Amino acid sequence: MTEYRVEKDFLGELKVPKDAYWGVQTQRAIENFPISGIRFGRQFIYALGLIKKASAETNMELGLLDSKLGKAIVKAAEEVMEGKLDTQFPLDVFQTGSGTSTNMNANEVIANRAAEILGAGRGARGKVHPNDHVNLGQSSNDVIPTALHLSALFAIDDALLPAVVLLRDELAVKAKAFWEVIKTGRTHLQDATPIRMGQVFRGYEGQMEKAAARLEHARKELALLPLGGTAVGTGVNTHPEFAQRVIAVIARETRIALAETDNHFQAQATIDAVVEASGSIRTVAVSLLKIANDIRLLGSGPRCGIGELALPEVQPGSSIMPGKVNPVIAESLIQAASHAIAADVAVLQAGQWSFFELNTMLPFAAHNLVSGVEILGAATRNFAERCVRGIEATGRGPELVERGLAICTGLVPYIGYDASAAIAKQAAKTGRTVREIARETTSLTPEQLDAALDPFKMTEPR
């Protein structure tokens, strides 16, 4: 049976579980928001703990916080960062739009744990106060968007950017390995002029090179932090050096180049930087979607599809069809990329919910952006390791080149467009090759015909 203690705030008294580190304001939020059961992830809670730790250290340096209290707060905040108190963050993501409930959740947990470290019991607000001590110099309105920026940065650095770089490198290996494999190009899903399989993979490699650059752009947007604006961007009730010093502490701890925004009014009244960063991540997701889908289709078959690639066989593909193997790793990335694109739409919607001096979809934006990045990163790494690394080129691509109709493009410099089109049409109608028809209907020598229809020559026109 749960035992309770009674706490009060300016709204009155409320029972709080006796063993909980959270307090009355968190308890009110638990009761007010029984919405989804979705909680903030580890990156966000870590970011909150880091902000509270750096704030306590800074307030001690500025002479605003007693050293004994401050050190206890720092120790409690470190436990939040380490994940030791994750069960004490029970609040639903769908809550007050400023995230005040979660900021107070952190303040209360850290205050109660710090009080315990100092020998007092939980709920001893006079010993370490969640607002006066833990939240000193801060507001939910600058702490929560700062935690949003930081947690998204952590997710990019830990999950997505390394996975994109890994995939780029694996694609580069395949581009080199497949350089001498000729195949038919396709535009509009129709046969086009020849292309090297290595060139196809070089294109994929280039997409990931651009993806890494786009993620760096996202990082720059997120690295400017709104901390220091407090309630409405004016910095009321905070020391003029507070934000700069706190951000410097966080930068040293994370080894990320962070800076205070030069305009707290725009940084706090909007989440434009988050929307911009999310857009860059969406573009990365679109690139990954294209690569995964291309590889899935190029590996289709094995006998009745395109079949130009052989994908690693990782698991049986059907409960009814024996021997069937599906491109499941590519499919998982397609789903993760689609999730990231949907998450960007959610962030875009959140960005439009900025009214006057505050955005009121901060928890929603944080959850969608960070989860989208983390899932996309995990799926990208898995795709690089369990699919791309084991891909092999088959003989199907080279076999189809000679039978392709678009190879007649090589005849145009010799006999003109119309005559070449007529040959392609006749080849399509009769089922014969372009080479066979051209040999019979033109005056080209065998040497000229070989030069005109050399598929490798067509892949390097310049």
Coordinates of C-alpha atoms in Angstrom, one line a residue, residues 43 151-171 205-220 222 254-257 277 280-282 284-285 288 333 340 369-382 384-385:
Q43 CA 18.7 12.7 -23.9
S151 CA 19.0 17.0 -26.5
A152 CA 18.6 17.3 -30.3
L153 CA 22.4 18.1 -30.5
F154 CA 23.2 15.0 -28.4
A155 CA 20.9 12.8 -30.6
I156 CA 22.5 14.1 -33.8
D157 CA 26.1 13.6 -32.5
D158 CA 25.5 10.3 -30.8
A159 CA 23.1 8.6 -33.3
L160 CA 22.6 10.2 -36.7
L161 CA 25.8 11.9 -37.8
P162 CA 28.0 8.9 -37.1
A163 CA 25.6 6.6 -38.8
V164 CA 25.5 8.9 -41.9
V165 CA 29.3 9.0 -42.0
L166 CA 29.4 5.2 -41.7
L167 CA 26.9 4.7 -44.5
R168 CA 28.8 7.2 -46.7
D169 CA 32.0 5.2 -46.2
E170 CA 30.3 1.8 -46.9
L171 CA 28.7 3.3 -50.1
E205 CA 27.8 8.3 -51.5
G206 CA 27.4 11.9 -52.6
Q207 CA 23.9 12.1 -51.0
M208 CA 25.4 11.0 -47.6
E209 CA 28.3 13.5 -48.0
K210 CA 25.7 16.2 -48.4
A211 CA 23.7 14.7 -45.6
A212 CA 26.6 15.1 -43.2
A213 CA 27.0 18.8 -44.2
R214 CA 23.2 19.3 -43.7
L215 CA 23.5 17.9 -40.2
E216 CA 26.4 20.3 -39.5
H217 CA 24.0 23.1 -40.5
A218 CA 21.4 21.8 -38.1
R219 CA 24.0 21.6 -35.3
K220 CA 24.9 25.3 -35.9
L222 CA 20.8 24.4 -32.4
T254 CA 29.9 18.3 -23.8
R255 CA 32.8 19.5 -26.0
I256 CA 30.3 21.1 -28.2
A257 CA 30.8 24.7 -29.5
A277 CA 17.3 22.2 -38.0
S280 CA 17.7 19.7 -42.6
I281 CA 17.1 16.4 -40.8
R282 CA 14.0 15.8 -43.0
V284 CA 18.6 13.6 -44.8
A285 CA 15.6 11.3 -44.3
L288 CA 18.0 7.8 -47.1
L333 CA 15.1 2.2 -43.0
A340 CA 11.5 11.2 -39.3
L369 CA 12.6 16.0 -33.1
V370 CA 14.8 13.9 -30.7
S371 CA 12.9 10.6 -31.3
G372 CA 12.9 11.1 -35.0
V373 CA 16.7 11.7 -35.0
E374 CA 17.4 8.7 -32.7
I375 CA 15.3 6.3 -34.7
L376 CA 16.7 7.4 -38.0
G377 CA 20.2 7.1 -36.7
A378 CA 19.7 3.6 -35.5
A379 CA 18.1 2.5 -38.7
T380 CA 20.8 4.1 -40.8
R381 CA 23.6 2.4 -38.9
N382 CA 21.8 -0.9 -39.2
A384 CA 25.0 0.3 -43.4
E385 CA 26.2 -2.7 -41.4

